[in-house]
Coordinates of C-alpha atoms in Angstrom, one line a residue:
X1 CA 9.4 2.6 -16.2
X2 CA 10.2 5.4 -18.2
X3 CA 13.1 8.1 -17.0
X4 CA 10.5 10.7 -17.1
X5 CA 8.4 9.2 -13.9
X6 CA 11.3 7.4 -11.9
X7 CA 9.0 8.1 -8.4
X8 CA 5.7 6.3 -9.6
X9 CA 5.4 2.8 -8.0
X10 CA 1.6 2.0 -9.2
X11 CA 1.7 -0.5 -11.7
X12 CA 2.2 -0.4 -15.8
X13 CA 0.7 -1.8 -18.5
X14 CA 3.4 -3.2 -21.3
X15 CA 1.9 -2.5 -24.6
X16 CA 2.8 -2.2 -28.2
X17 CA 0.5 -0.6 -30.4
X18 CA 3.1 1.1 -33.0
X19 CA 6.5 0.3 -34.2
X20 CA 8.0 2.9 -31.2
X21 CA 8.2 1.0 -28.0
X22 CA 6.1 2.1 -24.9
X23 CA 4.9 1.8 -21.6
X24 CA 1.1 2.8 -20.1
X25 CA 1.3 3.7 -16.5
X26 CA -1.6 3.7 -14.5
X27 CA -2.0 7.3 -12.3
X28 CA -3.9 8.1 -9.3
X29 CA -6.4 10.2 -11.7
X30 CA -8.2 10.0 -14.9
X31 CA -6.0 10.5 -17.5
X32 CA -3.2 7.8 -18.3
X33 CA 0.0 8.8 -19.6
X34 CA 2.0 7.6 -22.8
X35 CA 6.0 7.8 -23.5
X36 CA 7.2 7.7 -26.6
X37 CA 10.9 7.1 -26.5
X38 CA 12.3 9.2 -29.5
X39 CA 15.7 8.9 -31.4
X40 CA 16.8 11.8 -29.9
X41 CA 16.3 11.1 -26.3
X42 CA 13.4 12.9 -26.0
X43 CA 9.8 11.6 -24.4
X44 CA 6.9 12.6 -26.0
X45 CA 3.9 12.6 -23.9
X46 CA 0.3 12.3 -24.2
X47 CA -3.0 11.8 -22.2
X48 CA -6.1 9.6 -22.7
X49 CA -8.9 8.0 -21.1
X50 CA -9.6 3.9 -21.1
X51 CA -13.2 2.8 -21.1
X52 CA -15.1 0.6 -18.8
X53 CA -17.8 -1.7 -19.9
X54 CA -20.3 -3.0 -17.4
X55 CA -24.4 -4.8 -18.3
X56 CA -27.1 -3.0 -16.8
X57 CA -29.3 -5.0 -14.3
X58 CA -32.7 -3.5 -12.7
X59 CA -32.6 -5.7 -9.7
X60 CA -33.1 -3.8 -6.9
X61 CA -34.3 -0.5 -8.9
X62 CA -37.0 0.0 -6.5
X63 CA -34.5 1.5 -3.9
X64 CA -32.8 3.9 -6.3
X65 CA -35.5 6.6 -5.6
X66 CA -36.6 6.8 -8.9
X67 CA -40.5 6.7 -10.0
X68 CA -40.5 3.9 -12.5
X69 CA -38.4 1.0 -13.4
X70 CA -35.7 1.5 -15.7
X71 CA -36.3 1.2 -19.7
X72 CA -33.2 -0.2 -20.3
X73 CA -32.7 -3.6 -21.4
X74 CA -31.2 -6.1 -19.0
X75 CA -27.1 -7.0 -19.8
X76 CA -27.3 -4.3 -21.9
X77 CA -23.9 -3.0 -22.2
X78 CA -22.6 0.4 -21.3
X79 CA -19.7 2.5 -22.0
X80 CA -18.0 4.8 -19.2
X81 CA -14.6 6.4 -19.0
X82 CA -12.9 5.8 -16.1
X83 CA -13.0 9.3 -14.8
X84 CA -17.3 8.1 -14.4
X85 CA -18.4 11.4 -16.4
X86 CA -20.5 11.3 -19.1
X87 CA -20.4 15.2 -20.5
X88 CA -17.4 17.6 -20.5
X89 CA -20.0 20.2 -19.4
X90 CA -23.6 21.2 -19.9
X91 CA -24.5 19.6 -23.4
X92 CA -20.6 18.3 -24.0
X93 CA -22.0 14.6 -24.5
X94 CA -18.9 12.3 -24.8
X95 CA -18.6 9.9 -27.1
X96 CA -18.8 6.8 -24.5
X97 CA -22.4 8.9 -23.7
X98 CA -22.8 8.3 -27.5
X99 CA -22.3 5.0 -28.1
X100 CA -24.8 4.1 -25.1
X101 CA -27.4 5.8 -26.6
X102 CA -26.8 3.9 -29.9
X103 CA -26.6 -0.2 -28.1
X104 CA -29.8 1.5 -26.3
X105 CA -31.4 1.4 -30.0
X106 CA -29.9 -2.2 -31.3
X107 CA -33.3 -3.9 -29.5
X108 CA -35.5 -1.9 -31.9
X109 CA -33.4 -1.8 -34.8
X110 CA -32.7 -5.6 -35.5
X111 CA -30.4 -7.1 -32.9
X112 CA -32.4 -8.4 -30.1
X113 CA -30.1 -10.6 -28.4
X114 CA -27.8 -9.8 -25.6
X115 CA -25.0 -11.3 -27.3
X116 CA -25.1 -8.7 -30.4
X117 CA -25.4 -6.2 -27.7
X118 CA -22.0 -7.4 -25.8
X119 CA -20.1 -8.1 -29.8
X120 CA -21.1 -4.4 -30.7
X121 CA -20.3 -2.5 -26.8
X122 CA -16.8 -4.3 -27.4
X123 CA -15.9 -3.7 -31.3
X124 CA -16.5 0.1 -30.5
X125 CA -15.0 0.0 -26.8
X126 CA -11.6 -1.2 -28.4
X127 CA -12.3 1.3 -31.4
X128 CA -12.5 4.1 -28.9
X129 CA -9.7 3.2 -26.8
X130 CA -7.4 2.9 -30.1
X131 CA -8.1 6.1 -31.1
X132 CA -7.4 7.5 -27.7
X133 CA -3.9 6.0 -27.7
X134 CA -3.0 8.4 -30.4
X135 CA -4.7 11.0 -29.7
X136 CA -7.3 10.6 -32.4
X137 CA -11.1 11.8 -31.4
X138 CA -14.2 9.2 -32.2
X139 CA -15.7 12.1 -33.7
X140 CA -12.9 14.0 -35.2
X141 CA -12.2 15.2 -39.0
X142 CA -12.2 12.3 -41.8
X143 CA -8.4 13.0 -42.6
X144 CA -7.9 11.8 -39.5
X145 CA -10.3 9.3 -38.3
X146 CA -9.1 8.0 -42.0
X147 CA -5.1 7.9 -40.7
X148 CA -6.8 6.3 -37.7
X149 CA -8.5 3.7 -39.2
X150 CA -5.3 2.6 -41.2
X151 CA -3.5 2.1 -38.4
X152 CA -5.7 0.2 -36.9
X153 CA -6.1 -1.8 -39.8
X154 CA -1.9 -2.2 -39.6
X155 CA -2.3 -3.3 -35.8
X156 CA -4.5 -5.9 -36.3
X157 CA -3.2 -7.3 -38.9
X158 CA 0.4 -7.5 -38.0
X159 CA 0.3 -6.3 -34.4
X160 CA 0.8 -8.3 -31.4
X161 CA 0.1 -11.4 -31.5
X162 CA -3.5 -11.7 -29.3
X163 CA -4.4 -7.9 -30.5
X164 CA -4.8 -9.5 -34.7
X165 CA -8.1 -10.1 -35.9
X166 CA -8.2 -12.8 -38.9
X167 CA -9.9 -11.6 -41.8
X168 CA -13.4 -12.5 -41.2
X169 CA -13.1 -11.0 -37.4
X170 CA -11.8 -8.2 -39.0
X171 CA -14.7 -7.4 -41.7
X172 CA -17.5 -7.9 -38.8
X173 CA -15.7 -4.8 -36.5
X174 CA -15.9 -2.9 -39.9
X175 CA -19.4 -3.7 -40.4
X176 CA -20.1 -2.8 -36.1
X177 CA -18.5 0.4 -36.6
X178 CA -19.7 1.3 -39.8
X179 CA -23.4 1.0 -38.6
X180 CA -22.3 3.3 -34.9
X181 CA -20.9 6.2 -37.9
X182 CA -23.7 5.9 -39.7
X183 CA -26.1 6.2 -36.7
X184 CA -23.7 8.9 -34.9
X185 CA -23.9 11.1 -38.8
X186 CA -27.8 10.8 -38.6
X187 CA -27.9 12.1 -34.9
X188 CA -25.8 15.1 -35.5
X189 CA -22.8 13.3 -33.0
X190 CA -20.5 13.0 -36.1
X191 CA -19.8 14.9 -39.1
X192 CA -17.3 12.3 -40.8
X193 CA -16.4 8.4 -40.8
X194 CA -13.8 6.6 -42.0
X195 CA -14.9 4.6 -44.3
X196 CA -14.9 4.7 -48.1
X197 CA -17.9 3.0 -49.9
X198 CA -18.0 1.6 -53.3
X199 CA -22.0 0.9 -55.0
X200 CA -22.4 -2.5 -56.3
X201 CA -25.2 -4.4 -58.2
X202 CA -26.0 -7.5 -55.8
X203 CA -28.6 -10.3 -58.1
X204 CA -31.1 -12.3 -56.3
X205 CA -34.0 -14.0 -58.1
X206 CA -33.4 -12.5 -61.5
X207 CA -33.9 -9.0 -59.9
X208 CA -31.1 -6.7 -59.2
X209 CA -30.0 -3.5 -56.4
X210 CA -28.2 -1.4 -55.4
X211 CA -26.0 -1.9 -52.3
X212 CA -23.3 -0.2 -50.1
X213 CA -20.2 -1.9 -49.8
X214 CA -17.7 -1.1 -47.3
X215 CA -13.7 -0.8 -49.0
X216 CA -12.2 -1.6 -45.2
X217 CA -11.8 -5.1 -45.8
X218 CA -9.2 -7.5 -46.3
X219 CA -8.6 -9.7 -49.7
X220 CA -8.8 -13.3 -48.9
X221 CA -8.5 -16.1 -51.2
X222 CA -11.5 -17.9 -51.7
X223 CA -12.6 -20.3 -49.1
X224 CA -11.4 -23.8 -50.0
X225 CA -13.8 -26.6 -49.4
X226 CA -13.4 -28.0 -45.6
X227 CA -15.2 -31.1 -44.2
X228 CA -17.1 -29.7 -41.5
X229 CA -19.8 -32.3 -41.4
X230 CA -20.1 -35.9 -40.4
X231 CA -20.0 -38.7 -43.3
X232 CA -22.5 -41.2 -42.3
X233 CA -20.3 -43.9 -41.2
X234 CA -19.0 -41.0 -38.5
X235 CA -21.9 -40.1 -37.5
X236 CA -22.8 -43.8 -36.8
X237 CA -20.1 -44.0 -35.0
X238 CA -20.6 -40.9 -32.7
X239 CA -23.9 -42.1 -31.6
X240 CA -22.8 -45.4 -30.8
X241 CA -19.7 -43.4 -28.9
X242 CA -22.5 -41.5 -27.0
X243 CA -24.0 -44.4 -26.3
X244 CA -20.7 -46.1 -24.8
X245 CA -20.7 -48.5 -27.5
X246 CA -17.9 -49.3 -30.1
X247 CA -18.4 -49.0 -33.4
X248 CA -19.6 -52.9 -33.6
X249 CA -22.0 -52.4 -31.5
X250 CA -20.5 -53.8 -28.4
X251 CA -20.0 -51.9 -25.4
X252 CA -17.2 -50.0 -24.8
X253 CA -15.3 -51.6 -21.6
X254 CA -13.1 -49.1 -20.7
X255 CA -15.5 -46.5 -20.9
X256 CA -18.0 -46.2 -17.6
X257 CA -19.8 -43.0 -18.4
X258 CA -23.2 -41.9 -17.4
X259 CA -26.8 -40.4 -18.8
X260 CA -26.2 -42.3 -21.7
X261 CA -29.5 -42.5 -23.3
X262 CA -30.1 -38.5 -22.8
X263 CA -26.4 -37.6 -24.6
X264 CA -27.3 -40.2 -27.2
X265 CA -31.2 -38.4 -27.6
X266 CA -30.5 -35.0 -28.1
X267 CA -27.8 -35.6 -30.1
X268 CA -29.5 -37.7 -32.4
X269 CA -32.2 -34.7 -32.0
X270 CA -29.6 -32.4 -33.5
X271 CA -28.8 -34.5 -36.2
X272 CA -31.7 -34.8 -37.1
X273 CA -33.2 -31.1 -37.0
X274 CA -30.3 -28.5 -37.5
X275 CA -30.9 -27.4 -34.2
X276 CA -27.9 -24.6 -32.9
X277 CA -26.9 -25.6 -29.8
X278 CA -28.9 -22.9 -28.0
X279 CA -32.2 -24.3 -29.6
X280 CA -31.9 -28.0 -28.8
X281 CA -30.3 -26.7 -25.2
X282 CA -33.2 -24.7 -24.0
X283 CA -36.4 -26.8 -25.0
X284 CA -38.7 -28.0 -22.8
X285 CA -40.0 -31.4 -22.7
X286 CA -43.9 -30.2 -23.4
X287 CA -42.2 -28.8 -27.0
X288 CA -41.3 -32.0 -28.3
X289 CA -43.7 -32.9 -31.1
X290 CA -46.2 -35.7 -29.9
X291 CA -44.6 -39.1 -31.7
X292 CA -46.7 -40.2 -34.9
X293 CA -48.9 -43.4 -34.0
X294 CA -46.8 -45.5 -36.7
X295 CA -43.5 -45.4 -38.0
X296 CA -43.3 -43.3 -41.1
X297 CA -40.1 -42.1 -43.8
X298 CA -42.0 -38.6 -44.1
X299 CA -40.6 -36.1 -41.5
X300 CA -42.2 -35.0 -38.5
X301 CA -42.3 -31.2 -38.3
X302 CA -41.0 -29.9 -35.9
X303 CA -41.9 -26.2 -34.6
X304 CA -39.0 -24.2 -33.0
X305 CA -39.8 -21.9 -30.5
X306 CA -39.2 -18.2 -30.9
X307 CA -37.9 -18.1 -27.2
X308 CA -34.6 -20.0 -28.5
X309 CA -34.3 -19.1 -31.7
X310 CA -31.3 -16.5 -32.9
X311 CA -33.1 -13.6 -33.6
X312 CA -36.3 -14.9 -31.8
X313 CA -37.4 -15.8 -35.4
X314 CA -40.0 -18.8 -35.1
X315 CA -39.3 -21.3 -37.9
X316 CA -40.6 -24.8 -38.0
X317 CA -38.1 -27.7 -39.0
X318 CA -38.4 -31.6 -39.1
X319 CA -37.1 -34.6 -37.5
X320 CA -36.8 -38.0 -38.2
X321 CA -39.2 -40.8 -36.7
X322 CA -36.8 -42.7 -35.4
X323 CA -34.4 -39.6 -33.6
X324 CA -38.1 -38.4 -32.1
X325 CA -38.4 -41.8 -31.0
X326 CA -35.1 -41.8 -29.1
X327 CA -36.1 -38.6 -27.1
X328 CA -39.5 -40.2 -26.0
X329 CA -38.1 -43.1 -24.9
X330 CA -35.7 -41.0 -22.9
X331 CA -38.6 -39.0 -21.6
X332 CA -40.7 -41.4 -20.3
X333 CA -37.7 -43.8 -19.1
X334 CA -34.2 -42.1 -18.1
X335 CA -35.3 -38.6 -17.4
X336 CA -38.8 -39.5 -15.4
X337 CA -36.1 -41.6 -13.3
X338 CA -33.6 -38.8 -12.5
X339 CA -35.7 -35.7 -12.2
X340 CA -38.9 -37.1 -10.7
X341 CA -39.2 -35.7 -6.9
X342 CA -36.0 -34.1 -7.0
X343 CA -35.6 -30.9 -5.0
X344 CA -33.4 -28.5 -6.7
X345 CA -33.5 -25.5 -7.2
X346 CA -32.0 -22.9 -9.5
X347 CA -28.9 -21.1 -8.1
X348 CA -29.3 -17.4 -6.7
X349 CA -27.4 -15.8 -9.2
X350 CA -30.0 -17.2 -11.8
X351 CA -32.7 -15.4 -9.7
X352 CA -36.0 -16.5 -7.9
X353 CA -37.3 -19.9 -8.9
X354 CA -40.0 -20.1 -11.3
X355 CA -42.5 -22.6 -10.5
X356 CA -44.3 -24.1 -13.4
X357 CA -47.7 -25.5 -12.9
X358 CA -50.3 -27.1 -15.0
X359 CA -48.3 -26.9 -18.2
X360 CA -49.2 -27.8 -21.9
X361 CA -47.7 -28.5 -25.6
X362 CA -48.3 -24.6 -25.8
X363 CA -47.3 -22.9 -22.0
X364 CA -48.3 -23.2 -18.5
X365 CA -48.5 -21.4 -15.3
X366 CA -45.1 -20.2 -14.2
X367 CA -45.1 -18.7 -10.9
X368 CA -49.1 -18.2 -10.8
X369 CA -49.4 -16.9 -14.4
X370 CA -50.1 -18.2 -17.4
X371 CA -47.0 -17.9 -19.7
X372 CA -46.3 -19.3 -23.1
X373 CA -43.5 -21.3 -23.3
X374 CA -42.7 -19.4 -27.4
X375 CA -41.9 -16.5 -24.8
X376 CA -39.6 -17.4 -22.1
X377 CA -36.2 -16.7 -22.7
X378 CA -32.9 -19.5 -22.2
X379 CA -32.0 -17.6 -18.9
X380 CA -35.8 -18.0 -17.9
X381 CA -35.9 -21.4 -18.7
X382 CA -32.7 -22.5 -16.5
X383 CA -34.8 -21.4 -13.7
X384 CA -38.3 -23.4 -14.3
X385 CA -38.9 -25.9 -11.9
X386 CA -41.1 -28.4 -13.2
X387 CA -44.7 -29.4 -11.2
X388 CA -43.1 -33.2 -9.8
X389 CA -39.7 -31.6 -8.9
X390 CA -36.1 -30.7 -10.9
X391 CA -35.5 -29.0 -13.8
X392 CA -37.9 -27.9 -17.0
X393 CA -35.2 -28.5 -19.6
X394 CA -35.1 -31.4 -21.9
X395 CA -32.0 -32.9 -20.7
X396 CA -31.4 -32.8 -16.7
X397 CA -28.4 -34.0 -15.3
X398 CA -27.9 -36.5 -12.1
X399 CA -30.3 -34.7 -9.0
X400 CA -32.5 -33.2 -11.4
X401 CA -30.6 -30.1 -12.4
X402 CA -30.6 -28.6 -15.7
X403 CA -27.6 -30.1 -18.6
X404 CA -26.0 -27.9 -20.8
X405 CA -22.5 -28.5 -21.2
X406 CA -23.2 -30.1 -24.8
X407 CA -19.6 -29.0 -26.0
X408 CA -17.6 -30.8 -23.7
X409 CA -19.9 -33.9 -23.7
X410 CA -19.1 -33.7 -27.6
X411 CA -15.4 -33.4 -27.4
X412 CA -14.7 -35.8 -25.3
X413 CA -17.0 -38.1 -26.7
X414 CA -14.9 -37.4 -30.1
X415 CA -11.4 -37.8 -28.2
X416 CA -12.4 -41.1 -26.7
X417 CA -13.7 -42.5 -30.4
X418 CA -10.1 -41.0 -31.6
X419 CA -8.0 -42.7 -28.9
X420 CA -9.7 -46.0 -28.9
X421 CA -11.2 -46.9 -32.6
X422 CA -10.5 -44.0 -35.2
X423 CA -7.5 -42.0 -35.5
X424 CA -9.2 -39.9 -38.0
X425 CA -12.1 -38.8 -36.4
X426 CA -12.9 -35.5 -35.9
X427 CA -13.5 -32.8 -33.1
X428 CA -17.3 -32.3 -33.1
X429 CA -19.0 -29.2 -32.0
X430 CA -22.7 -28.6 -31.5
X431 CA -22.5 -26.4 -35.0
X432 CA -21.2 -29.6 -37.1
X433 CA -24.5 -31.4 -36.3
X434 CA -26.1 -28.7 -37.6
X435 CA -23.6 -28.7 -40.8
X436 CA -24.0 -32.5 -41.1
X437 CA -28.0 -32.1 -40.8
X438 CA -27.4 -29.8 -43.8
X439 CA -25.5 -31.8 -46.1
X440 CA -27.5 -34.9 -45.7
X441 CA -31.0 -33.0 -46.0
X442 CA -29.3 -31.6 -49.3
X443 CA -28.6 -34.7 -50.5
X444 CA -32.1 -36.0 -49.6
X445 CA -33.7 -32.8 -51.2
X446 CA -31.2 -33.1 -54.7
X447 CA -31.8 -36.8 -55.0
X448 CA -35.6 -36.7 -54.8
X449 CA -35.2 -38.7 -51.3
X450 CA -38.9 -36.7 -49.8
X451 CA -40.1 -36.9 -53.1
X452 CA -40.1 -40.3 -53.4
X453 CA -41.6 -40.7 -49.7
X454 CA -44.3 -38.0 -50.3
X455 CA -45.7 -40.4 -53.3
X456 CA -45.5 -43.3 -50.9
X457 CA -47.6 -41.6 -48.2
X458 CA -50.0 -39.0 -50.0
X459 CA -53.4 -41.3 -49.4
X460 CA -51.9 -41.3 -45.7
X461 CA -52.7 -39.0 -42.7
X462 CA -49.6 -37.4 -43.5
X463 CA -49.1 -33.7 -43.4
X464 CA -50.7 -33.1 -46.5
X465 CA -48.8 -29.4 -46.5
X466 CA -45.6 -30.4 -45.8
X467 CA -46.2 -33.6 -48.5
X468 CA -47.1 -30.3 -51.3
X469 CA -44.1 -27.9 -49.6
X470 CA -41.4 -30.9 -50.7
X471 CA -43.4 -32.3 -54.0
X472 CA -42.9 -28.5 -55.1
X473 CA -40.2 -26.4 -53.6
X474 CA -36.2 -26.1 -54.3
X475 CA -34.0 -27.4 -52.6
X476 CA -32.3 -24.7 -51.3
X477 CA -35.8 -22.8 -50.2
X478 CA -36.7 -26.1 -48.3
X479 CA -33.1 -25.6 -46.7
X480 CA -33.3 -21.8 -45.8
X481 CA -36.7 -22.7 -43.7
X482 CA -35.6 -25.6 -42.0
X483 CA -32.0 -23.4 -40.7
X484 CA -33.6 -20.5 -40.5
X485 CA -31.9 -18.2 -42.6
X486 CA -33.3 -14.8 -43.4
X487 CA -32.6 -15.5 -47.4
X488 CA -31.7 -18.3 -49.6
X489 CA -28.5 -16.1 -49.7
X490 CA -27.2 -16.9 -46.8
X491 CA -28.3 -20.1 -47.5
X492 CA -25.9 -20.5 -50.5
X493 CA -22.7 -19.0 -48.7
X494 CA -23.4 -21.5 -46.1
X495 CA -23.0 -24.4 -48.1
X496 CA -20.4 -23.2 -50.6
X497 CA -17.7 -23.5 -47.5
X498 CA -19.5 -27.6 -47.6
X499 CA -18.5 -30.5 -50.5
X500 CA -22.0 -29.6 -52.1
X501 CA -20.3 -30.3 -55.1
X502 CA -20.1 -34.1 -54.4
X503 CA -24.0 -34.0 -53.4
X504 CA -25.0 -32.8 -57.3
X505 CA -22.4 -34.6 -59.0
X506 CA -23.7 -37.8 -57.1
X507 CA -27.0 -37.1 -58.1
X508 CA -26.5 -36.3 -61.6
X509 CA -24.6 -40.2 -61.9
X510 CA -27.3 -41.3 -60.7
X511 CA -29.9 -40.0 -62.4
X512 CA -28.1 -40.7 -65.6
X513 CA -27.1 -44.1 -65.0
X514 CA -31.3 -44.8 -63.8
X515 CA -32.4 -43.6 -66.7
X516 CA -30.2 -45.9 -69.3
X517 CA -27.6 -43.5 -69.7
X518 CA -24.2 -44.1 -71.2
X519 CA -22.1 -45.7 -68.3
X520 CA -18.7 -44.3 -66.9
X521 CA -16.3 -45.7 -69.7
X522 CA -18.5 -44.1 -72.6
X523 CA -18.5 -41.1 -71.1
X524 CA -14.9 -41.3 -70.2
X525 CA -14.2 -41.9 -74.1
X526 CA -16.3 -39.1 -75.2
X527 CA -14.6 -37.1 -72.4
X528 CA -11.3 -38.0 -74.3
X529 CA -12.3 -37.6 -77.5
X530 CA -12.7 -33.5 -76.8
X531 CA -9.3 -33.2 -76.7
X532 CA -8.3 -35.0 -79.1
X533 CA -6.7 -32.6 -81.1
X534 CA -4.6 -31.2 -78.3
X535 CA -0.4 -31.9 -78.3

């Protein structure tokens, strides 16, 4: 402790925001206190506020004598300064005040889910408190919101070691906080912000624009190709790994793990759909597309329910017959057997059970009103009980309960393939199905793969749509509707950190070698031939 404050005995805070060394004490009131050891001897002193963060919740609203119930989201994030004032006087709004009114908004204006909520409360929250530490308002002139800001761009780049953002963590706080000045200018709250904006022409579809782009970001080299799928001898040997099998085929003795045929079904599901982990978590077992009456090499599509979605964005995807297969098999077999007559129930925490009767491919009654299933949200569907007992969700653990815990299934699965069979293999994550669904639908799309199968079945009761959507459309279009990306933009940065480069080059062989092309050695020579000339 500091000279200055040799009687205080409450606790401090080490930190080290700036070059100068200091110490945060903790006092009995509102403000905290800040020493700045100087060369001369002398302390420099200085007083701000931190910020608390808490998630709204209406339970219970009925006894806060109030009329109506709240319009505030649930979890939605709010900002209050630890001295639990909101104004400075009549009209004073502070800026915590502020920023609540702004994540108040984020529903309406494009960020529906409470997990943007939390990201964007936080991103300001340690914005604030930054600011605060040297004496910097949120609202305060652009020279020196502008200082601010490069300071903060020092500290977390070269600060202490968990207070640095990488450069990618970095450039989404920029975007969060350019938004909240952009917001706080429009509603009067701020008369400056920090940033510096260059115009750009961005080029979609042979049609150009204008756009905004932010200055406050880092230079990074550009993203070297990483193998962040599965090749298909991996993935092979993952699903026989789920399945407790070795890569032969024969079963893994040493390994005596359970619910093998649902961790072997939903994540051959996975594979086989592009499903994020949220989206193949949450489904219901009345969602799963009915199985076609024969086997068939056209996709099955496969509608994804807003309810799950990121964004709530209803798209519809496909599946494979056989990985549908799989999960009907467990259906009817392995799950009937573990949640059939089971008696749980969901925990209090979750909230009252919901009881689900008489349910559908499209909803049921849940809790004595009919619901559809599109509009039940993850945290609702933990809590459905299903009509014969246990849990709603696709995948139910051992006395019925609901399974979710995909990630460590997945690990642990990939440690025990590493350990016993491939030294190589990779850590897989629920988002690497989704990366090696992309790559291999790519490669299907590129090589003419559904082509090829729509001719096959077009006099078939195929889906005569979905025959036209993949006779006709490019590749990467097909591949933005099936993950769900708002544009085919996205869509291209996504796969430019993927080897697409070996998908087209493959293709191109191939189509050149099929058609009586020139083979490898003629090309080779011709290769040669260009440079020639060269020393």
């Amino acid at each position: 402790m500091p000279a200055a404050c040799p009687s205080r005995s409450l606790p401090t805070i080490s930190a080290g925001f700036s070059l100068l060394s200091y110490r945060v004490a903790i006092s009995s009131g509102a403000l905290r206190e800040l020493w700045f050891p100087a060369a001369a001897g002398r302390v420099v002193f200085l007083s701000f506020r931190f910020v608390i963060m808490s998630f709204f919740s209406s339970r219970g609203w009925e006894s806060w004598d109030i009329a109506n119930r709240p319009l505030i989201p649930e979890r939605m994030p709010a900002l209050v300064d630890d001295d639990l004032l909101f104004e400075d006087g009549p009209g004073a709004l502070r800026p915590s005040a502020a920023v609540n009114q702004w994540l108040r908004e984020l529903p309406a204006s494009g960020a529906p889910s409470p997990a943007t909520w939390e990201a964007y409360a936080r991103a300001v929250k340690e914005w604030i408190e930054f600011l605060g530490l040297h004496g910097v308002g949120v609202f305060d002139s652009r020279e020196r919101l502008k200082a601010g800001l490069s300071r903060y761009a020092g500290h977390r780049a070269t600060g202490p070691g968990r207070q640095r953002f990488s450069a990618t963590t970095w450039g989404r706080h920029m975007s969060i906080l350019s938004l909240f000045y952009r917001w706080a200018m429009d509603e009067g709250h701020a008369q400056a912000e920090p940033f510096t904006y260059r115009t750009a022409r961005a080029l979609f579809a042979g049609t150009g624009r204008e756009v905004r782009v932010n200055l406050a970001v880092r230079r990074t080299p550009k993203p070297h190709v990483t193998i962040r799928y599965l090749e298909p001898d991996f993935t092979a040997m993952f699903l026989a790994g789920l399945r407790g099998l070795m890569p032969g085929g024969t079963a893994d003795a040493g390994y005596h793990g359970r619910e093998l045929a649902r961790n072997a079904a939903v994540a051959g599901l996975a594979l086989a759909t592009g499903l994020r982990r949220q989206e193949f978590t949450y489904l219901l077992p009345w969602e799963i597309p009915a199985l076609p009456a024969r086997p068939t090499t056209m996709p099955v599509p496969f509608p994804v329910p807003a309810g799950v979605t990121k964004g709530r964005k209803f798209r519809t995807t496909w599946v494979s017959h056989d990985a549908l297969a799989e999960v009907h098999r467990y259906l009817e077999l392995d799950r009937a057997a573990t949640a059939g007559g089971s008696s749980w129930r969901p925990s209090a925490q979750w909230g009252e059970p919901l009881l689900v009767t008489d349910p559908d491919e499209r909803g049921g009654r849940v809790n004595g009103v009919r619901r559809r299933w599109e509009t039940l949200t993850p945290g609702e569907r933990r809590r459905l009980v299903a009509p014969d007992g246990g849990s709603c969700l696709l995948a139910v653990k051992n006395g019925g309960g609901p399974f979710t815990a995909w990630a460590t299934v997945f690990e642990r699965t990939s440690d025990r393939i590493r350990a016993v069979s491939e030294p190589r293999f990779p850590h897989v994550t629920p988002h690497r199905l989704r990366h090696t669904f992309s790559m291999r639908t790519l490669e299907y799309l590129v090589t003419g793969h559904y082509r090829q199968a729509a001719k096959m079945v077009k006099d078939t009761d195929a889906d005569a749509a979905l025959v036209f959507y993949l006779s006709k459309a490019d590749p990467l279009l097909v591949l933005r509707d099936l993950l769900g990306h708002s544009t085919v933009l996205t869509t291209e940065k996504y796969l430019r950190r993927l080897d697409t480069t070996r998908i087209y080059r493959d293709a191109y062989e191939n189509a050149g070698a099929g058609s009586g092309l020139m083979g490898d050695q003629a090309a080779e020579r011709e290769a040669c031939a260009e440079f020639g000339g060269d020393a």
